[in-house]
Short mmCIF file of C-alpha atoms in Angstrom, two decimals:
data_model
loop_
_atom_site.label_atom_id
_atom_site.label_comp_id
_atom_site.label_asym_id
_atom_site.label_seq_id
_atom_site.Cartn_x
_atom_site.Cartn_y
_atom_site.Cartn_z
CA MET A 184 105.70 74.93 102.05
CA SER A 185 105.09 78.60 102.80
CA LEU A 186 106.84 80.36 105.66
CA LEU A 187 103.49 81.48 107.09
CA GLU A 188 100.10 79.94 106.37
CA ILE A 189 96.76 80.56 107.99
CA HIS A 190 93.88 78.25 107.14
CA ASP A 191 90.17 78.98 107.54
CA ILE A 192 90.58 81.21 110.59
CA HIS A 193 87.49 82.20 112.57
CA THR A 194 88.26 84.72 115.33
CA PHE A 195 85.66 86.12 117.70
CA TYR A 196 85.33 88.97 120.18
CA GLY A 197 82.66 87.57 122.46
CA ASN A 198 79.81 86.75 120.07
CA ILE A 199 81.13 88.96 117.27
CA ASN A 200 82.70 86.98 114.45
CA ALA A 201 85.57 89.25 113.34
CA LEU A 202 87.33 86.86 110.94
CA LYS A 203 85.18 84.52 108.88
CA GLY A 204 87.25 81.80 107.29
CA VAL A 205 90.36 83.84 106.47
CA SER A 206 93.16 81.98 104.69
CA LEU A 207 96.41 83.42 103.38
CA GLN A 208 100.04 82.52 102.91
CA VAL A 209 103.36 84.34 102.88
CA GLU A 210 106.40 82.88 101.15
CA GLU A 211 109.88 83.39 102.55
CA GLY A 212 111.41 86.62 101.28
CA GLU A 213 108.12 88.18 100.17
CA ILE A 214 106.36 91.38 101.06
CA VAL A 215 102.65 90.58 101.27
CA THR A 216 100.14 93.29 102.07
CA LEU A 217 96.69 93.03 103.60
CA ILE A 218 94.49 96.00 102.75
CA GLY A 219 90.91 96.93 103.61
CA GLY A 220 88.78 99.55 105.29
CA ASN A 221 88.42 100.33 108.98
CA GLY A 222 86.94 97.40 110.88
CA ALA A 223 87.68 94.91 108.10
CA GLY A 224 89.68 92.66 110.44
CA LYS A 225 93.24 93.53 109.44
CA THR A 226 94.65 94.06 112.95
CA THR A 227 92.66 91.07 114.20
CA THR A 228 94.39 88.95 111.57
CA LEU A 229 97.83 89.99 112.85
CA ASN A 230 96.79 89.52 116.48
CA THR A 231 95.48 86.05 115.63
CA ILE A 232 98.79 85.11 114.01
CA CYS A 233 100.69 86.40 117.07
CA GLY A 234 98.50 84.55 119.57
CA ILE A 235 97.12 87.74 121.13
CA THR A 236 93.60 86.92 119.94
CA PRO A 237 93.56 83.14 119.37
CA PRO A 238 91.08 81.86 116.78
CA ARG A 239 88.04 79.81 117.73
CA SER A 240 88.80 77.54 114.80
CA GLY A 241 91.35 77.27 112.01
CA GLN A 242 95.12 76.92 111.97
CA VAL A 243 98.21 79.13 111.91
CA CYS A 244 101.42 77.46 110.70
CA LEU A 245 104.99 78.75 110.64
CA ASN A 246 107.18 76.79 108.23
CA GLY A 247 104.84 73.82 108.64
CA GLN A 248 104.70 73.99 112.45
CA ASP A 249 101.27 74.53 114.01
CA ILE A 250 101.57 77.60 116.26
CA THR A 251 97.83 78.26 116.65
CA ARG A 252 97.65 77.63 120.40
CA LEU A 253 101.10 78.79 121.44
CA PRO A 254 101.32 81.76 123.83
CA PRO A 255 102.49 85.03 122.25
CA HIS A 256 105.98 84.99 123.79
CA LYS A 257 106.65 81.54 122.33
CA ILE A 258 105.51 82.73 118.91
CA VAL A 259 107.95 85.65 119.17
CA GLU A 260 110.74 83.22 120.07
CA LEU A 261 109.97 81.32 116.86
CA GLY A 262 110.48 84.52 114.88
CA VAL A 263 107.02 86.01 114.34
CA VAL A 264 107.37 89.62 115.49
CA GLN A 265 104.78 92.37 115.28
CA VAL A 266 105.18 96.14 115.09
CA PRO A 267 101.79 97.13 116.53
CA GLU A 268 99.43 99.82 115.35
CA GLY A 269 100.18 103.05 117.18
CA ARG A 270 103.80 101.94 117.76
CA LYS A 271 103.34 101.28 121.51
CA ILE A 272 106.91 102.03 122.45
CA PHE A 273 107.82 102.37 126.14
CA THR A 274 107.54 106.13 126.49
CA ARG A 275 109.31 106.39 129.87
CA LEU A 276 112.31 104.34 128.75
CA THR A 277 115.17 105.59 126.62
CA VAL A 278 115.64 104.66 122.99
CA ARG A 279 118.41 102.22 123.91
CA GLU A 280 116.31 100.64 126.68
CA ASN A 281 113.45 100.14 124.21
CA LEU A 282 115.82 98.35 121.85
CA GLU A 283 117.22 96.20 124.66
CA LEU A 284 113.69 95.14 125.60
CA GLY A 285 113.18 94.02 122.01
CA ALA A 286 115.83 91.40 122.70
CA PHE A 287 114.28 90.26 126.00
CA GLY A 288 114.24 86.61 124.90
CA ARG A 289 117.90 86.54 123.86
CA ARG A 290 120.99 85.73 125.91
CA ASP A 291 123.72 86.50 123.36
CA LYS A 292 125.11 89.78 124.70
CA THR A 293 127.58 90.19 121.86
CA GLY A 294 124.87 89.61 119.28
CA ILE A 295 122.52 92.03 121.02
CA ALA A 296 125.16 94.77 121.03
CA ARG A 297 125.87 94.08 117.34
CA ASP A 298 122.18 94.28 116.46
CA ILE A 299 121.68 97.53 118.38
CA GLN A 300 124.51 99.00 116.33
CA SER A 301 122.87 97.66 113.18
CA VAL A 302 119.61 99.42 114.12
CA PHE A 303 121.55 102.64 114.69
CA GLU A 304 123.17 102.31 111.26
CA ARG A 305 119.74 101.87 109.69
CA PHE A 306 118.21 104.71 111.75
CA PRO A 307 120.96 107.27 112.53
CA ARG A 308 118.47 109.53 114.31
CA LEU A 309 117.93 106.82 116.92
CA GLU A 310 121.65 106.70 117.65
CA GLU A 311 121.67 110.47 118.11
CA ARG A 312 118.75 110.13 120.56
CA GLN A 313 119.67 106.85 122.23
CA ARG A 314 119.57 108.38 125.74
CA GLN A 315 116.36 110.30 125.04
CA LEU A 316 113.03 109.08 126.45
CA GLY A 317 110.88 107.37 123.84
CA GLY A 318 107.89 109.58 124.61
CA THR A 319 109.80 112.69 123.57
CA LEU A 320 110.48 111.45 120.04
CA SER A 321 108.54 112.63 117.01
CA GLY A 322 105.96 110.29 115.46
CA GLY A 323 108.32 109.26 112.70
CA GLU A 324 111.14 108.60 115.15
CA GLN A 325 108.82 106.52 117.32
CA GLN A 326 107.89 104.42 114.28
CA MET A 327 111.58 103.90 113.54
CA LEU A 328 112.07 102.86 117.16
CA ALA A 329 109.15 100.43 117.01
CA ILE A 330 110.61 98.81 113.90
CA GLY A 331 114.08 98.76 115.41
CA ARG A 332 112.76 97.16 118.61
CA ALA A 333 111.10 94.44 116.53
CA LEU A 334 114.31 93.79 114.60
CA MET A 335 116.09 93.14 117.90
CA ALA A 336 113.99 89.97 118.23
CA GLN A 337 115.56 88.65 115.00
CA PRO A 338 112.27 88.10 113.15
CA ARG A 339 111.78 85.43 110.52
CA ILE A 340 108.65 87.33 109.54
CA LEU A 341 107.85 90.90 110.47
CA LEU A 342 104.20 91.89 110.89
CA LEU A 343 103.72 95.62 110.35
CA ASP A 344 100.42 97.14 111.45
CA GLU A 345 99.66 100.54 109.87
CA PRO A 346 103.25 101.86 109.90
CA SER A 347 102.26 105.07 108.09
CA MET A 348 99.47 106.01 110.50
CA GLY A 349 99.65 109.62 111.66
CA LEU A 350 102.81 110.46 109.74
CA ALA A 351 103.43 113.34 107.35
CA PRO A 352 103.77 112.35 103.66
CA LEU A 353 107.56 112.78 103.66
CA LEU A 354 107.89 110.47 106.67
CA VAL A 355 105.50 107.96 105.09
CA ARG A 356 107.85 107.69 102.11
CA GLU A 357 110.80 107.29 104.45
CA ILE A 358 109.13 104.47 106.38
CA PHE A 359 108.17 102.67 103.17
CA ASN A 360 111.76 103.03 101.93
CA VAL A 361 112.82 101.28 105.14
CA ILE A 362 110.34 98.46 104.50
CA VAL A 363 111.68 97.93 100.99
CA SER A 364 115.27 98.07 102.24
CA LEU A 365 114.65 95.53 104.99
CA ASN A 366 113.23 93.13 102.46
CA ALA A 367 115.75 93.74 99.69
CA ASN A 368 118.95 94.00 101.73
CA SER A 369 118.22 91.77 104.71
CA GLY A 370 115.79 89.32 103.14
CA THR A 371 113.23 90.01 105.85
CA THR A 372 109.82 88.51 105.10
CA ILE A 373 107.06 91.06 105.73
CA LEU A 374 103.29 90.92 106.18
CA LEU A 375 102.11 94.51 105.90
CA VAL A 376 98.73 95.81 107.07
CA GLU A 377 98.20 99.27 105.68
CA GLN A 378 95.34 101.68 104.96
CA ASN A 379 97.49 103.56 102.47
CA ALA A 380 96.65 100.97 99.83
CA LEU A 381 98.46 102.80 97.03
CA MET A 382 101.79 102.75 98.87
CA ALA A 383 101.28 99.20 100.12
CA LEU A 384 100.52 97.82 96.66
CA ALA A 385 103.53 99.69 95.26
CA VAL A 386 105.99 97.84 97.52
CA ALA A 387 104.35 94.41 97.90
CA ASN A 388 104.76 91.26 95.84
CA ARG A 389 101.26 89.99 96.54
CA ALA A 390 98.15 91.35 98.21
CA TYR A 391 94.95 90.28 99.91
CA VAL A 392 91.86 92.44 100.35
CA LEU A 393 89.90 91.96 103.56
CA GLN A 394 86.32 93.17 103.86
CA SER A 395 84.01 92.54 106.84
CA GLY A 396 86.12 89.59 107.98
CA TYR A 397 86.32 87.91 104.55
CA ILE A 398 89.13 87.78 101.99
CA THR A 399 87.51 89.18 98.84
CA HIS A 400 90.54 89.43 96.52
CA ALA A 401 93.95 87.75 96.37
CA ASP A 402 96.44 88.38 93.57
CA SER A 403 99.73 89.97 92.70
CA ALA A 404 100.01 93.51 94.00
CA GLU A 405 100.55 94.75 90.45
CA LYS A 406 97.29 93.22 89.21
CA LEU A 407 95.29 94.56 92.13
CA ARG A 408 96.70 98.05 91.54
CA HIS A 409 94.98 97.98 88.15
CA ASP A 410 91.77 96.21 89.18
CA PRO A 411 88.88 98.67 88.63
CA ALA A 412 87.04 97.45 91.76
CA ILE A 413 90.14 97.96 93.93
CA ILE A 414 90.82 101.36 92.38
CA GLU A 415 87.27 102.45 93.09
CA ALA A 416 87.16 101.14 96.66
CA TYR A 417 90.68 101.75 97.97
CA LEU A 418 92.79 103.86 95.63
CA GLY A 419 90.62 106.95 95.35
CA GLY A 420 89.64 106.05 91.79
#
């Protein structure tokens, strides 16, 4: 049984069929990446998993439990936590307040304090700026904060939506190092949506390619990195 499975998902925006029978699975402890061009349906896939955009048909299962029709906050409580595209931190709240809001569903004050300290150890710049308003942080720092806020919810699976968007190359490498570290050192399972296909395939165990709402390829990340069609379409080949 996979940690996350989605089966034959059809998601619509009005009459527009955005996902057309998408199926994928993520095993516990894996990094799985979902790559594809703009408008392929990558963010819609994550929003469908999280309950933000429920599917018209199909099924989303977490560790065998059907979560397809649960409201988003219940899905978060079960451990499915998304870092959204564009970060969407609370710009008028401090760094610490953003982290505290990540733990809104928890009541264990000691555990929350411990996890905030753990985020600060992972992202020392956030500790230095913990009283600073989120909107005054750099783009890279805001991405760190968005990831840290998600970690405060104690995810079983972390959904990352375009974490490298808008960042300088040096910061992109830093964020991807964080992704690898989270998986390797904390065992965090990750579903990564990323337009930087080269970086995504370099860190993932397995990969799916989404095109116009359909899964067109599914294989190990290593094999897809050397697939001539993938190289031509997504790796600048």
